[in-house]
CSV table of C-alpha atoms and ligand atoms in Angstrom, one decimal:
chain,number,residue,atom,x,y,z
A,1,MET,CA,6.9,32.5,3.6
A,2,SER,CA,10.6,32.9,4.1
A,3,PHE,CA,12.6,30.6,6.4
A,4,SER,CA,14.3,32.4,9.3
A,5,TYR,CA,18.2,32.6,9.4
A,6,TRP,CA,17.8,29.9,12.2
A,7,GLU,CA,15.7,27.7,10.0
A,8,LEU,CA,18.1,28.0,7.3
A,9,LYS,CA,21.3,27.4,9.1
A,10,ASN,CA,20.0,24.5,11.2
A,11,TRP,CA,18.1,22.5,8.8
A,12,PHE,CA,19.0,23.6,5.2
A,13,THR,CA,22.7,24.4,5.4
A,14,ASN,CA,25.5,22.1,4.3
A,15,VAL,CA,23.1,19.1,4.0
A,16,ASP,CA,25.2,16.1,2.8
A,17,PHE,CA,22.5,13.7,2.0
A,18,THR,CA,18.7,14.0,1.1
A,19,VAL,CA,16.7,10.7,1.0
A,20,VAL,CA,13.4,10.8,-0.4
A,21,GLY,CA,10.6,8.5,1.0
A,22,SER,CA,10.4,7.3,4.6
A,23,GLY,CA,9.3,3.6,4.0
A,24,ILE,CA,11.5,0.8,5.0
A,25,VAL,CA,14.1,1.4,2.1
A,26,GLY,CA,14.3,5.4,2.8
A,27,LEU,CA,14.8,4.7,6.6
A,28,SER,CA,17.2,1.8,6.1
A,29,THR,CA,19.2,4.1,3.6
A,30,ALA,CA,19.6,6.9,6.1
A,31,LEU,CA,20.5,4.7,9.0
A,32,GLN,CA,23.2,3.0,7.0
A,33,LEU,CA,24.3,6.4,6.0
A,34,ARG,CA,24.5,7.6,9.6
A,35,GLU,CA,26.7,4.4,10.3
A,36,ARG,CA,29.2,5.3,7.4
A,37,PHE,CA,29.0,9.0,7.8
A,38,PRO,CA,28.6,9.8,11.7
A,39,GLU,CA,29.0,13.7,11.2
A,40,SER,CA,26.8,14.1,8.0
A,41,LYS,CA,23.7,16.2,7.8
A,42,ILE,CA,20.8,13.8,6.6
A,43,ILE,CA,17.3,14.9,5.6
A,44,ILE,CA,14.6,12.5,4.8
A,45,LEU,CA,11.6,14.0,2.8
A,46,GLU,CA,8.4,12.3,3.1
A,47,LYS,CA,5.2,13.5,1.2
A,48,GLY,CA,2.9,12.1,3.7
A,49,ILE,CA,2.0,13.1,7.2
A,50,LEU,CA,3.0,9.3,7.6
A,51,PRO,CA,4.9,7.1,5.1
A,52,GLU,CA,2.4,7.0,2.2
A,53,GLY,CA,3.3,4.0,-0.1
A,54,ALA,CA,3.5,0.4,1.1
A,55,SER,CA,5.6,0.1,4.1
A,56,THR,CA,2.7,0.9,6.6
A,57,LYS,CA,0.1,-0.5,4.6
A,58,ASN,CA,1.3,-4.0,3.9
A,59,ALA,CA,0.2,-7.3,5.4
A,60,GLY,CA,3.3,-7.9,7.7
A,61,PHE,CA,4.5,-11.4,6.1
A,62,ALA,CA,8.0,-12.2,6.8
A,63,CYS,CA,8.2,-14.3,3.6
A,64,PHE,CA,10.3,-15.0,0.3
A,65,GLY,CA,7.9,-16.5,-2.2
A,66,SER,CA,5.3,-19.2,-1.9
A,67,LEU,CA,6.1,-22.4,-3.8
A,68,SER,CA,3.7,-21.7,-6.7
A,69,GLU,CA,5.0,-18.1,-7.0
A,70,LEU,CA,8.4,-19.4,-7.0
A,71,LEU,CA,7.8,-21.8,-9.7
A,72,GLU,CA,6.3,-19.1,-11.9
A,73,ASP,CA,9.7,-17.2,-11.2
A,74,PHE,CA,11.7,-20.3,-12.5
A,75,LYS,CA,9.6,-20.0,-15.6
A,76,ASN,CA,10.4,-16.4,-16.3
A,77,GLN,CA,14.1,-15.7,-15.1
A,78,THR,CA,17.0,-17.8,-14.8
A,79,ASP,CA,17.5,-20.3,-11.9
A,80,GLN,CA,20.2,-18.4,-10.6
A,81,GLU,CA,18.1,-15.2,-10.6
A,82,VAL,CA,15.4,-16.8,-8.7
A,83,ILE,CA,18.0,-18.1,-6.2
A,84,ASP,CA,19.7,-14.9,-5.8
A,85,LEU,CA,16.3,-13.1,-5.1
A,86,VAL,CA,15.2,-15.5,-2.5
A,87,GLN,CA,18.8,-15.1,-0.9
A,88,LYS,CA,18.3,-11.3,-0.8
A,89,ARG,CA,14.9,-11.5,0.6
A,90,TRP,CA,16.2,-14.0,3.3
A,91,MET,CA,19.4,-11.7,4.1
A,92,GLY,CA,16.9,-8.7,4.1
A,93,LEU,CA,14.7,-10.5,6.8
A,94,ASN,CA,17.6,-11.3,8.9
A,95,LEU,CA,19.1,-7.9,8.6
A,96,LEU,CA,15.6,-6.4,9.8
A,97,ARG,CA,15.5,-8.7,12.7
A,98,LYS,CA,19.2,-7.7,13.7
A,99,ASN,CA,18.4,-3.9,13.3
A,100,LEU,CA,15.2,-4.0,15.3
A,101,SER,CA,14.9,-7.1,17.3
A,102,VAL,CA,12.4,-10.0,17.2
A,103,ALA,CA,10.5,-8.2,20.1
A,104,ALA,CA,10.3,-4.7,18.3
A,105,LEU,CA,8.9,-6.3,15.4
A,106,ASP,CA,6.6,-8.4,17.2
A,107,PHE,CA,8.0,-11.3,15.0
A,108,LYS,CA,6.2,-14.5,15.3
A,109,PRO,CA,7.6,-17.6,13.7
A,110,PHE,CA,4.2,-19.4,12.9
A,111,GLY,CA,5.3,-20.6,9.5
A,112,GLY,CA,3.7,-19.9,6.2
A,113,TYR,CA,1.1,-22.2,4.1
A,114,GLU,CA,0.0,-22.4,0.7
A,115,LEU,CA,-3.5,-23.4,-0.1
A,116,PHE,CA,-5.1,-24.4,-3.3
A,117,LEU,CA,-8.7,-23.8,-4.2
A,118,GLU,CA,-11.0,-26.8,-5.5
A,119,ASN,CA,-10.4,-25.7,-9.2
A,120,GLU,CA,-6.7,-25.7,-8.7
A,121,THR,CA,-6.0,-29.4,-9.0
A,122,GLU,CA,-3.5,-28.9,-11.7
A,123,LEU,CA,-1.6,-26.2,-9.8
A,124,LEU,CA,-1.5,-28.2,-6.7
A,125,SER,CA,-0.2,-31.1,-8.7
A,126,ASP,CA,2.6,-28.9,-10.5
A,127,CYS,CA,3.5,-27.9,-7.2
A,128,MET,CA,3.9,-31.5,-5.8
A,129,ASP,CA,6.0,-32.4,-8.6
A,130,LYS,CA,8.2,-29.9,-8.7
A,131,MET,CA,8.8,-29.4,-4.6
A,132,SER,CA,11.7,-31.2,-4.5
A,133,PHE,CA,13.4,-29.3,-7.5
A,134,VAL,CA,12.8,-26.0,-5.7
A,135,ASN,CA,13.8,-27.6,-2.2
A,136,GLU,CA,17.2,-28.5,-4.0
A,137,ARG,CA,17.9,-25.1,-5.5
A,138,LEU,CA,17.2,-23.4,-2.2
A,139,LYS,CA,19.2,-25.9,0.0
A,140,SER,CA,22.4,-23.5,-0.4
A,141,ILE,CA,20.5,-20.8,1.4
A,142,PHE,CA,18.6,-22.7,4.2
A,143,ASN,CA,20.3,-26.1,4.4
A,144,LYS,CA,16.8,-27.7,4.8
A,145,ASN,CA,13.9,-28.6,2.7
A,146,VAL,CA,11.9,-25.3,2.7
A,147,PHE,CA,8.7,-26.6,1.3
A,148,GLN,CA,6.7,-29.6,2.7
A,149,LEU,CA,3.3,-31.2,2.2
A,150,THR,CA,0.5,-30.8,5.0
A,151,THR,CA,-3.0,-31.2,5.2
A,152,ASN,CA,-6.0,-28.6,6.0
A,153,GLN,CA,-5.5,-28.4,9.5
A,154,PHE,CA,-7.5,-25.0,9.8
A,155,ARG,CA,-10.8,-26.0,8.6
A,156,PHE,CA,-10.9,-23.9,5.4
A,157,GLY,CA,-13.7,-24.6,2.9
A,158,ASN,CA,-13.7,-25.3,-0.7
A,159,ILE,CA,-9.9,-26.1,-1.0
A,160,GLN,CA,-7.9,-29.1,-1.9
A,161,LYS,CA,-7.0,-31.6,0.7
A,162,TYR,CA,-3.3,-30.8,0.6
A,163,MET,CA,-1.5,-27.6,1.5
A,164,ILE,CA,2.2,-26.6,1.5
A,165,TYR,CA,4.1,-25.5,4.5
A,166,ASN,CA,7.2,-23.5,4.9
A,167,PRO,CA,8.5,-23.4,8.5
A,168,PHE,CA,10.8,-20.6,7.6
A,169,GLU,CA,8.1,-18.0,7.0
A,170,GLY,CA,6.8,-15.6,9.7
A,171,GLN,CA,4.7,-12.6,10.7
A,172,ILE,CA,5.6,-9.2,11.9
A,173,ASP,CA,3.6,-6.1,13.2
A,174,THR,CA,4.1,-3.6,10.1
A,175,GLY,CA,3.4,-0.5,12.2
A,176,LYS,CA,5.8,-1.4,15.0
A,177,MET,CA,8.4,-2.1,12.3
A,178,VAL,CA,8.3,1.4,10.7
A,179,ASN,CA,7.8,3.0,14.2
A,180,GLY,CA,11.0,1.2,15.4
A,181,LEU,CA,13.1,2.5,12.3
A,182,LEU,CA,11.4,6.0,12.8
A,183,LYS,CA,12.7,6.3,16.3
A,184,LYS,CA,15.9,4.9,15.5
A,185,ALA,CA,16.3,7.4,12.9
A,186,ILE,CA,15.2,10.2,15.1
A,187,LYS,CA,17.6,9.1,18.0
A,188,LYS,CA,20.3,9.2,15.4
A,189,SER,CA,19.7,12.9,14.6
A,190,ILE,CA,18.2,12.1,11.1
A,191,LEU,CA,15.7,14.9,10.2
A,192,ILE,CA,12.5,13.7,9.0
A,193,LEU,CA,10.4,16.1,7.2
A,194,ASN,CA,6.7,15.0,6.7
A,195,SER,CA,4.2,16.7,4.2
A,196,ALA,CA,7.3,17.5,2.3
A,197,GLU,CA,6.9,16.3,-1.4
A,198,LEU,CA,10.0,16.7,-3.5
A,199,LYS,CA,8.6,18.5,-6.8
A,200,ARG,CA,11.9,18.6,-8.9
A,201,HIS,CA,15.5,18.3,-8.7
A,202,THR,CA,18.3,20.0,-10.5
A,203,GLU,CA,21.8,18.3,-10.9
A,204,LEU,CA,24.5,21.1,-10.2
A,205,SER,CA,28.4,20.7,-10.5
A,206,LYS,CA,29.0,19.7,-6.8
A,207,GLY,CA,25.3,18.5,-5.8
A,208,VAL,CA,21.7,18.8,-6.5
A,209,GLU,CA,19.0,21.6,-5.9
A,210,VAL,CA,15.8,20.1,-4.5
A,211,GLU,CA,12.4,21.8,-4.7
A,212,VAL,CA,10.0,21.0,-1.9
A,213,ASN,CA,6.7,22.2,-1.8
A,214,ASP,CA,7.4,25.8,-2.3
A,215,PHE,CA,11.1,26.3,-1.1
A,216,SER,CA,14.3,24.7,-2.3
A,217,PHE,CA,17.6,23.8,-0.9
A,218,PHE,CA,21.0,22.5,-1.9
A,219,THR,CA,22.1,18.9,-0.9
A,220,LYS,CA,25.3,17.0,-1.9
A,221,LYS,CA,23.6,13.9,-2.8
A,222,LEU,CA,20.1,12.9,-3.4
A,223,LEU,CA,18.8,9.4,-2.9
A,224,PHE,CA,15.3,8.2,-4.0
A,225,ALA,CA,13.5,5.5,-2.1
A,226,THR,CA,10.2,6.3,-3.6
A,227,ASN,CA,9.4,2.7,-4.9
A,228,GLY,CA,5.8,2.7,-6.6
A,229,PHE,CA,6.3,6.3,-7.1
A,230,ALA,CA,9.6,6.2,-9.0
A,231,GLY,CA,8.1,5.9,-12.8
A,232,ALA,CA,9.3,9.3,-13.7
A,233,ILE,CA,13.2,8.7,-12.6
A,234,THR,CA,13.3,5.3,-13.9
A,235,ASN,CA,11.9,5.8,-17.4
A,236,ASN,CA,9.0,3.9,-16.3
A,237,GLN,CA,11.0,0.7,-15.5
A,238,VAL,CA,9.0,0.9,-12.1
A,239,LYS,CA,4.9,0.7,-12.4
A,240,PRO,CA,2.8,1.5,-9.8
A,241,ALA,CA,0.7,-1.5,-8.5
A,242,ARG,CA,-2.1,-0.9,-5.8
A,243,ALA,CA,-2.9,-3.3,-3.4
A,244,GLN,CA,-6.0,-3.6,-1.3
A,245,VAL,CA,-6.6,-5.1,1.8
A,246,LEU,CA,-9.5,-5.6,4.4
A,247,ILE,CA,-9.4,-6.5,8.2
A,248,THR,CA,-12.2,-8.3,10.1
A,249,GLU,CA,-13.6,-7.3,13.4
A,250,PRO,CA,-12.1,-9.7,16.4
A,251,ILE,CA,-13.3,-13.4,16.0
A,252,ASP,CA,-13.8,-15.6,19.2
A,253,PHE,CA,-11.8,-18.8,19.3
A,254,LEU,CA,-10.1,-18.1,16.0
A,255,PRO,CA,-8.3,-21.4,15.0
A,256,ILE,CA,-6.2,-19.8,12.1
A,257,LYS,CA,-2.4,-18.9,13.0
A,258,GLY,CA,0.2,-18.2,10.2
A,259,THR,CA,0.6,-16.7,7.0
A,260,PHE,CA,-1.2,-18.0,3.9
A,261,HIS,CA,-0.9,-17.7,0.3
A,262,ILE,CA,-3.5,-18.4,-2.5
A,263,ASP,CA,-3.0,-18.4,-6.4
A,264,LYS,CA,0.5,-17.8,-6.8
A,265,GLY,CA,0.7,-15.0,-4.4
A,266,TYR,CA,-2.1,-12.9,-5.6
A,267,TYR,CA,-4.2,-13.5,-2.5
A,268,TYR,CA,-2.6,-13.5,1.1
A,269,PHE,CA,-4.2,-13.7,4.8
A,270,ARG,CA,-3.0,-13.8,8.2
A,271,ASN,CA,-4.2,-13.8,11.8
A,272,ILE,CA,-3.5,-10.6,13.9
A,273,ASP,CA,-5.1,-9.7,17.2
A,274,ASN,CA,-7.7,-12.5,16.9
A,275,ARG,CA,-8.8,-10.8,13.3
A,276,ILE,CA,-8.2,-11.9,9.8
A,277,LEU,CA,-6.2,-9.5,7.5
A,278,LEU,CA,-6.8,-10.5,3.9
A,279,GLY,CA,-5.5,-8.8,0.9
A,280,GLY,CA,-5.0,-9.3,-2.8
A,281,GLY,CA,-7.1,-9.6,-6.1
A,282,ARG,CA,-4.9,-7.1,-8.3
A,283,ASN,CA,-5.2,-9.9,-11.1
A,284,LEU,CA,-8.8,-9.1,-11.3
A,285,ASP,CA,-8.1,-5.8,-12.8
A,286,PHE,CA,-4.6,-5.2,-13.5
A,287,ASP,CA,-5.2,-1.9,-15.5
A,288,GLY,CA,-7.4,-0.2,-12.9
A,289,GLU,CA,-4.7,-1.4,-10.2
A,290,THR,CA,-1.8,0.3,-11.9
A,291,THR,CA,-2.2,3.6,-10.0
A,292,THR,CA,-0.7,5.8,-7.6
A,293,GLU,CA,-4.0,6.8,-6.3
A,294,PHE,CA,-4.9,5.1,-2.9
A,295,GLY,CA,-8.5,3.6,-3.0
A,296,GLU,CA,-10.6,0.5,-2.8
A,297,THR,CA,-13.0,-1.0,-5.4
A,298,GLU,CA,-16.0,-2.9,-5.2
A,299,LEU,CA,-14.9,-5.7,-7.5
A,300,ILE,CA,-11.9,-6.7,-5.6
A,301,GLN,CA,-13.5,-6.0,-2.1
A,302,LYS,CA,-16.2,-8.3,-3.0
A,303,HIS,CA,-14.0,-11.1,-4.1
A,304,LEU,CA,-11.9,-10.7,-0.9
A,305,GLU,CA,-15.2,-11.1,1.1
A,306,LYS,CA,-16.4,-14.1,-0.9
A,307,LEU,CA,-12.9,-15.8,-0.2
A,308,LEU,CA,-13.2,-14.9,3.3
A,309,LYS,CA,-16.6,-16.3,3.4
A,310,GLU,CA,-16.3,-19.4,1.4
A,311,VAL,CA,-12.6,-20.5,2.0
A,312,ILE,CA,-11.1,-18.9,5.0
A,313,LEU,CA,-14.0,-18.9,7.6
A,314,PRO,CA,-16.7,-20.9,6.2
A,315,GLU,CA,-18.4,-21.8,9.5
A,316,LYS,CA,-18.6,-18.2,10.8
A,317,GLU,CA,-20.2,-15.1,10.1
A,318,VAL,CA,-17.7,-12.2,10.3
A,319,ALA,CA,-17.7,-8.3,10.1
A,320,ILE,CA,-15.3,-6.4,8.2
A,321,ALA,CA,-14.0,-3.7,10.5
A,322,HIS,CA,-11.7,-1.8,8.1
A,323,ARG,CA,-10.4,-1.4,4.3
A,324,TRP,CA,-7.4,0.3,2.8
A,325,SER,CA,-4.8,0.1,0.2
A,326,GLY,CA,-1.1,0.5,-0.7
A,327,ILE,CA,1.0,1.4,-3.6
A,328,MET,CA,3.7,-1.1,-4.5
A,329,GLY,CA,6.4,-0.7,-7.1
A,330,LEU,CA,6.7,-3.6,-9.9
A,331,GLY,CA,8.4,-3.9,-13.2
A,332,GLU,CA,9.1,-6.4,-15.9
A,333,THR,CA,11.5,-8.3,-13.5
A,334,LYS,CA,11.4,-8.8,-9.6
A,335,THR,CA,14.9,-7.7,-9.1
A,336,PRO,CA,15.0,-4.1,-7.4
A,337,ILE,CA,16.8,-1.2,-9.1
A,338,VAL,CA,19.5,0.1,-7.1
A,339,LYS,CA,22.0,2.5,-9.0
A,340,GLN,CA,23.5,5.9,-9.6
A,341,LEU,CA,21.2,8.0,-11.8
A,342,SER,CA,23.6,10.8,-12.3
A,343,ASN,CA,26.6,12.3,-10.7
A,344,ASN,CA,24.8,12.9,-7.3
A,345,VAL,CA,21.5,11.1,-7.7
A,346,TYR,CA,20.9,7.6,-6.8
A,347,CYS,CA,18.0,5.1,-6.2
A,348,GLY,CA,16.6,2.0,-4.7
A,349,VAL,CA,13.2,1.3,-5.9
A,350,ARG,CA,11.1,-1.4,-7.3
A,351,LEU,CA,10.7,-3.8,-4.4
A,352,GLY,CA,7.7,-5.6,-5.7
A,353,GLY,CA,5.4,-7.6,-3.2
A,354,MET,CA,8.1,-8.6,-0.8
A,355,GLY,CA,9.9,-5.5,0.3
A,356,VAL,CA,9.3,-6.2,4.0
A,357,ALA,CA,12.0,-9.0,3.2
A,358,LEU,CA,14.0,-6.9,0.7
A,359,GLY,CA,13.9,-3.3,2.2
A,360,SER,CA,16.8,-3.4,4.9
A,361,LEU,CA,19.2,-4.8,2.4
A,362,ILE,CA,18.2,-2.5,-0.5
A,363,GLY,CA,18.5,0.5,1.8
A,364,GLN,CA,22.1,-0.7,2.6
A,365,GLU,CA,23.1,-1.4,-0.8
A,366,LEU,CA,21.8,2.3,-1.7
A,367,ALA,CA,23.6,3.9,0.9
A,368,ASP,CA,26.7,1.8,0.1
A,369,LEU,CA,26.6,3.3,-3.6
A,370,ILE,CA,28.2,6.6,-2.3
A,371,ASN,CA,31.9,6.6,-2.4
B,401,LIG,C1,-1.3,-4.1,0.5
B,401,LIG,C2,0.3,-4.5,0.5
B,401,LIG,C3,0.5,-5.6,1.2
B,401,LIG,C4,2.1,-5.9,1.1
B,401,LIG,N1,2.2,-7.2,1.8
B,401,LIG,C5,3.7,-7.4,2.0
B,401,LIG,C6,4.0,-8.4,3.1
B,401,LIG,O1,3.2,-9.1,3.5
B,401,LIG,N2,5.4,-8.7,3.1
B,401,LIG,C7,6.2,-8.0,2.2
B,401,LIG,O2,7.6,-8.4,2.2
B,401,LIG,N3,5.8,-7.1,1.4
B,401,LIG,C8,4.5,-6.7,1.2
B,401,LIG,N4,4.4,-5.6,0.3
B,401,LIG,C9,5.2,-4.9,-0.4
B,401,LIG,C10,6.0,-4.0,0.8
B,401,LIG,O3,5.4,-3.2,1.6
B,401,LIG,C11,6.8,-3.0,-0.1
B,401,LIG,O4,7.6,-3.7,-1.1
B,401,LIG,C12,7.6,-2.1,0.6
B,401,LIG,O5,7.2,-1.4,1.7
B,401,LIG,C13,8.3,-1.0,-0.3
B,401,LIG,O6,9.1,-0.1,0.7
B,401,LIG,P1,9.6,1.3,0.3
B,401,LIG,O7,10.4,1.9,1.2
B,401,LIG,O8,10.7,0.8,-1.2
B,401,LIG,O9,8.5,2.2,-0.5
B,401,LIG,P2,7.3,2.9,0.4
B,401,LIG,O10,7.1,2.2,1.5
B,401,LIG,O11,6.2,3.0,-0.7
B,401,LIG,O12,8.1,4.2,0.8
B,401,LIG,C14,8.2,5.2,-0.4
B,401,LIG,C15,7.9,6.5,0.2
B,401,LIG,O13,8.2,7.4,-0.9
B,401,LIG,C16,7.4,8.6,-0.5
B,401,LIG,N5,7.5,9.3,-1.8
B,401,LIG,C17,7.2,9.1,-3.0
B,401,LIG,N6,7.5,10.1,-3.7
B,401,LIG,C18,7.8,11.2,-3.0
B,401,LIG,C19,8.2,12.5,-3.1
B,401,LIG,N7,8.3,13.0,-4.6
B,401,LIG,N8,8.4,13.2,-2.1
B,401,LIG,C20,8.6,12.7,-0.9
B,401,LIG,N9,8.1,11.6,-0.6
B,401,LIG,C21,7.7,10.7,-1.7
B,401,LIG,C22,6.1,7.9,-0.2
B,401,LIG,O14,5.2,8.7,0.3
B,401,LIG,C23,6.4,6.7,0.6
B,401,LIG,O15,6.4,7.0,2.1
B,401,LIG,C24,2.9,-5.1,0.6
B,401,LIG,C25,2.4,-4.0,0.0
B,401,LIG,C26,1.1,-3.6,0.0
B,401,LIG,C27,0.7,-2.5,-0.7
């Protein structure tokens, strides 16, 4: 098929910026480019009929790390690196709220909790010992203690008496978030092409030739926001990490309200529409879950169901309504890669498990790499 004269003229001529990926980072990048370059022609290429990575698949936690997860980070990174990352997540969340409004995100400030299973006595006592250390480190960001001790007020089963509460955490409706960003992008004349997969790109002297499906066009700048699919452009500094989720049927008199973390962030659950959304378990099969293929496995789904039955809702029989997966982008460190790859090619990738928090800021930083 050949494009018509009109199609070429209106869509694919004088393209200033082409963003690859319509997740939170791609959309935020395009919106920031529009702010900075009001007259420019901006295209977003998206391989899925909807965004097809993590941004519409995630759990909708507006969070910046549970205590045990941050303690793990303090072991593996310098204090300053961890503080900087938490600050970026917090700034990103505030930017997201500013860009889309609390109502548009359906943001609920219910707070977050960390639970400790019966066999996690040591982890709990480590967290209790080091809570003031972490609170002190985070005071420069929050001006208050972030983590505090509380007790099991939700009738969870088979867990330790104490939980850790974080009043700064909230929850959003992930679908509303992306829909809001998409609407904003369309309103600002950003052209979003779905089912358009970038196959190859070639750097030329004044720009980049991009090959999409079975056609190609020229763009002055190419910006990758492909996160879990960015292995090839980053020398494998980004690895795909599948994350599986399930959601229950609606539950009468659901007593649970908030965002909840277990086992250093490997498991997470929340209430939504009188249901429980529960995800995690990648640690049960790291190799199998290092993939860009969507899908659910019996091993992980059965473990999630066990957690649901024994810990989260031990007094109720609940049916599972639906299951899905998404693809995250992880690496050796949790710091995202925002950089220029060649003369006219840039990337903002490796968002890890907290890209809802980081995404708006990383999009802004990526767009701001352009002179
Ligand atoms: C199950 C799950 C739960 C999560 N829970 C949370 C949470 O509660 N809170 C939180 O902060 N974070 C969470 N995350 C992480 C968060 O969702 C991600 O970090 C974030 O969405 C990443 O956004 P992104 O825009 O960088 O990538 P994505 O949303 O993955 O966007 C990348 C896009 O690029 C497209 N693409 C890739 N290659 C090409 C190509 N060649 N051509 C065209 N398009 C291409 C993909 O289709 C995709 O739509 C979760 C992730 C998952 C999977």
